[in-house]
Structure formats: C-alpha cells, structure tokens
Short mmCIF file of C-alpha atoms in Angstrom, two decimals:
data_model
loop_
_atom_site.label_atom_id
_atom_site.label_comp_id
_atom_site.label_asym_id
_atom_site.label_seq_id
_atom_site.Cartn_x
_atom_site.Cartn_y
_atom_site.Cartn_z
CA UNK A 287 37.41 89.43 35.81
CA UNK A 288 34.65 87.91 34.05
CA UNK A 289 32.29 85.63 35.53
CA UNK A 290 31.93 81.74 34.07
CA UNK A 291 29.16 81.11 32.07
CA UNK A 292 26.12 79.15 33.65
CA UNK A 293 25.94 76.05 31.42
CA UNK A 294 22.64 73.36 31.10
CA UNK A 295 25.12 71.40 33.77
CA UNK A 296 25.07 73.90 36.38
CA UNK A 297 21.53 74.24 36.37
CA UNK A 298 21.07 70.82 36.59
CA UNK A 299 22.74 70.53 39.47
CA UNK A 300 20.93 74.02 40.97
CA UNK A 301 17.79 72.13 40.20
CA UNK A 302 18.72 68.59 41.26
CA UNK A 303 19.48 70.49 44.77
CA UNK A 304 16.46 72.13 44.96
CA UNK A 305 14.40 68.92 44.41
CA UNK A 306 15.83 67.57 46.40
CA UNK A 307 15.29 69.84 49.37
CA UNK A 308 11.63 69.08 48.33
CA UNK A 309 12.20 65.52 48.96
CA UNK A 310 13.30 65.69 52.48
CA UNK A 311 10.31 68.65 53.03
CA UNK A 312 7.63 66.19 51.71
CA UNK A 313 9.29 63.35 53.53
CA UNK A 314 8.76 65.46 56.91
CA UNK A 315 5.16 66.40 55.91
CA UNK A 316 4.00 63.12 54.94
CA UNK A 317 3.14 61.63 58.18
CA UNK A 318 1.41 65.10 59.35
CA UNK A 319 -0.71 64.87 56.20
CA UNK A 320 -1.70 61.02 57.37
CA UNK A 321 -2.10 61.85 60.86
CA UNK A 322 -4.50 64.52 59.84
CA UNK A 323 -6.79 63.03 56.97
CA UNK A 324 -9.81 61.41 58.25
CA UNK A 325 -10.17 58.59 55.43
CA UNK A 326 -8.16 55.46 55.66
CA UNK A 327 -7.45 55.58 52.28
CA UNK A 328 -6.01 58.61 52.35
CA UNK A 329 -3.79 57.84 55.50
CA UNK A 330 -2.71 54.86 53.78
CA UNK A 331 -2.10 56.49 50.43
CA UNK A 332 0.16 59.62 52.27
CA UNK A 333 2.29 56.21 54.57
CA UNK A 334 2.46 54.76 50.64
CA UNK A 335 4.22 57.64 49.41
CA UNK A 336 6.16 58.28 52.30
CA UNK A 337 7.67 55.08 51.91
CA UNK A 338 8.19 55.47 48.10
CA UNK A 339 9.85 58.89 48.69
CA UNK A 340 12.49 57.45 50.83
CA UNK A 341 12.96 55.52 47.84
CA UNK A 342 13.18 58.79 45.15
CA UNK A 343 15.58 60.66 47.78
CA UNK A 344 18.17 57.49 47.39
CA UNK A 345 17.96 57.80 43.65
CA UNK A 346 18.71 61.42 43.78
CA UNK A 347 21.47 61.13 45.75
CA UNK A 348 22.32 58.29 43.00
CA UNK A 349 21.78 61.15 40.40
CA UNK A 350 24.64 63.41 42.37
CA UNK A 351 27.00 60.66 42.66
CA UNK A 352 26.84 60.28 38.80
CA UNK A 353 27.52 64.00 38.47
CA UNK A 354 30.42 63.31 40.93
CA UNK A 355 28.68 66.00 43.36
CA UNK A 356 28.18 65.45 47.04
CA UNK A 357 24.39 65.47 47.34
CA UNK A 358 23.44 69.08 48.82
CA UNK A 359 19.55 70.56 49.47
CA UNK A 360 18.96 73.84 48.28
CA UNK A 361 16.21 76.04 49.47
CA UNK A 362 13.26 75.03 47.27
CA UNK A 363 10.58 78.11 47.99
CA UNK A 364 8.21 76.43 45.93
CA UNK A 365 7.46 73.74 47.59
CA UNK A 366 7.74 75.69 51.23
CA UNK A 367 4.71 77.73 49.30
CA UNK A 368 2.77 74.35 48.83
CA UNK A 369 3.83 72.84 51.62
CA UNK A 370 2.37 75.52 53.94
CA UNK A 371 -0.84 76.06 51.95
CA UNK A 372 -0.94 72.12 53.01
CA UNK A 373 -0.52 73.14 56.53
CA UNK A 374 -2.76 76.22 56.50
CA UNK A 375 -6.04 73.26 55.16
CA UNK A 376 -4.97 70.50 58.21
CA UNK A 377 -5.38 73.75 60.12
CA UNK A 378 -8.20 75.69 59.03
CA UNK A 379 -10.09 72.52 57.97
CA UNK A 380 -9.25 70.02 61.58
CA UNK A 381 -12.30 68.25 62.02
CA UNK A 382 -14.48 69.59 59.00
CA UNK A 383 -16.09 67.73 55.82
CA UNK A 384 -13.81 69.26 53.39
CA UNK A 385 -10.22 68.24 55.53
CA UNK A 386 -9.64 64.96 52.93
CA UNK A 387 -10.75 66.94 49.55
CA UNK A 388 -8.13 69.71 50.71
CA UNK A 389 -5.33 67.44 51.78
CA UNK A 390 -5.42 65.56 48.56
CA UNK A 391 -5.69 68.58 46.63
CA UNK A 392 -2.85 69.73 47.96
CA UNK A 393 -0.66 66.62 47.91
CA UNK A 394 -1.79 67.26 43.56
CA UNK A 395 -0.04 70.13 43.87
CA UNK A 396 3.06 68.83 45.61
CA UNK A 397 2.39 65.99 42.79
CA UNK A 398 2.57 68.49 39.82
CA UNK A 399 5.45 70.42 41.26
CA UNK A 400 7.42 67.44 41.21
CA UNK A 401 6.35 65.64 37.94
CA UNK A 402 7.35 69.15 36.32
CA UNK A 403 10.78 68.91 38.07
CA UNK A 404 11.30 65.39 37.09
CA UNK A 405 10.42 65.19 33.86
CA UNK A 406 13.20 68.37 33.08
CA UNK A 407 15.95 66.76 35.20
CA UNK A 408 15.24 63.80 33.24
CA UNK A 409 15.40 65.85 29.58
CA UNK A 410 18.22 67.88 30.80
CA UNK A 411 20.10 64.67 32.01
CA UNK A 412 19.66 63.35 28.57
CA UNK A 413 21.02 66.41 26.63
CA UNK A 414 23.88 65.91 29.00
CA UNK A 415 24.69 62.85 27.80
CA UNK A 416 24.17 60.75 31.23
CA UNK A 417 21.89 57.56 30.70
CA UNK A 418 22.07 56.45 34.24
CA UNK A 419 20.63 59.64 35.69
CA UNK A 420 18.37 59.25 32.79
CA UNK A 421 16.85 56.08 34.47
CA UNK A 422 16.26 57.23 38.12
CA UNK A 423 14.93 60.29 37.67
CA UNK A 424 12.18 58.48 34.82
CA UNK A 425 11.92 55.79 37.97
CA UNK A 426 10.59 58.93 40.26
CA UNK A 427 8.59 60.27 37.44
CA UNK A 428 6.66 57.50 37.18
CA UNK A 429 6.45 57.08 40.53
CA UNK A 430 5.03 61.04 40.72
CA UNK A 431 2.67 60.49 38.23
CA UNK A 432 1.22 56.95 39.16
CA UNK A 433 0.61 58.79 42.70
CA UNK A 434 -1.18 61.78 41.00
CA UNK A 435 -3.42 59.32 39.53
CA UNK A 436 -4.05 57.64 42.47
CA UNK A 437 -4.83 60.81 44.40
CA UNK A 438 -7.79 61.84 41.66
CA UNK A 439 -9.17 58.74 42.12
CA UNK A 440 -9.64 58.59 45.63
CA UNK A 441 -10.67 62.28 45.31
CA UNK A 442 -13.41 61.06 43.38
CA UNK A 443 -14.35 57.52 44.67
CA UNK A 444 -14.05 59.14 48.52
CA UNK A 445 -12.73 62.14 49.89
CA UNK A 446 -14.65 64.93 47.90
CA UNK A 447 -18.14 62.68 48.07
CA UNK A 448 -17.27 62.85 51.54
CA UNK A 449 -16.47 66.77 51.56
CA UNK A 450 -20.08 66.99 49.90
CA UNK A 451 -22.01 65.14 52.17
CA UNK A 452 -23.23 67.55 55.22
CA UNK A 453 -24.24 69.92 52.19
CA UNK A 454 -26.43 67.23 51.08
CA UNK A 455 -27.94 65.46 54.48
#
C-alpha cells in the first residue's frame, strides 16, 4: 500500500504544532528568565512578553481552529536547544556582570527562532489560501520582531554596558 503524499498542508500543521509547543516552553521560561535578570528593564521586558505570549498562544490555537484541527504541541527540539542554553547562562552566570547580556542574548535567539517560524506559517498559510490564519500569525510576527528590537536596545542602552563594567572599574 502506498503511503499519502505529505502536502504544504500537512506541514503546516507539523509546524503550527511544533510552534506551538514553543509557545507554552517560552511561556514556562519567561518568569525564570525575569526572576533571574538583575536589570529592571529586563525583568520588565521578559513579564512584557510573557503577557504578550499568552496572547500569540490564543491566536495559534485560532490558527488550528481555522484548519479545523484540535490544537496539539509537538515536540519542538529547537527551542528545548535554546531554551536550555538559556538555562545553562541563569546558571553559570547567577550573580555575575555578564547574567543580563546573556539572558537577552538568548531571549534573541528564542526571538529569531520564532520570527523564522512565523513568518513561513504566515507564507505557507497564504499559498493555502486561508486569509484569517494569514492575519494572526502576521499579528505574532510583529509582535516577535517588535520584541527583538526591543531586546537590542536594552542590550545596548543597559545590560551589556553593564556586563562591561567590572572590566572597566
């Protein structure tokens, strides 16, 4: 017997499960990231996302009722790799200079992961002909991006000058 043909639609939905396994991961690691960082404008910029990512996983699961699909989380081992490289900095970096220039590089990466994601659900969802899906996933791209931005500049205005400044004094 021979076996159905993976289309663009079933990879779709593969992917749109695997994000949003991320989702729920980074929800989880959110508040360790802001209970860790030292600068209060990083806490406050890990509670803002938080709060905005309970927001992107109730458009994905908008995304799967479009498809018709009850929404399902897939193992996403990409973002367990960045999520633990995350975990590894609070870790090896509790206390230190450097803590809040690794935790916001490594929120960038959970950043880029997801802009990648969103911006091919979002292409895909337009091949497939479905407008609506079209709309929330652009919504979280946005969203990812306006974040990422965010992140270098507080990188830059704070967290790495801070990282720096025991090499200096």
């Amino acid at each position: 017997m021979a076996k159905k043909p993976k289309l663009l639609a079933d990879l779709f939905h593969d992917t749109l499960k695997d994000v949003y396994f991320a989702e729920k991961k980074i929800l989880a690691t959110l508040p360790k990231m802001a209970k860790a960082a030292q600068s209060k404008e990083l806490k406050a910029a890990f509670l803002k996302h938080q709060k905005e990512t309970v927001g992107q996983i109730k458009r994905l699961e908008g995304v799967f009722k479009i498809l018709g699909k009850k929404p399902t989380a897939k193992k996403c081992e990409a973002i367990m790799g960045i999520t633990k490289e995350g975990a590894e900095i609070m870790t090896e970096y509790k206390g230190m200079p450097a803590l809040d220039a690794g935790l916001a590089a490594a929120a960038q990466a959970v950043e880029h992961y997801e802009i990648s994601r969103y911006g091919t659900l979002a292409t895909w969802a337009k091949e497939l002909g479905m407008p609506e899906a079209v709309s929330l996933l652009d919504a979280t791209l946005k969203e990812e991006k306006a974040t990422d931005v965010a992140l270098t500049a507080l990188a830059k205005s704070v967290v790495n000058v801070e990282a720096e400044q025991d090499l200096q004094g």
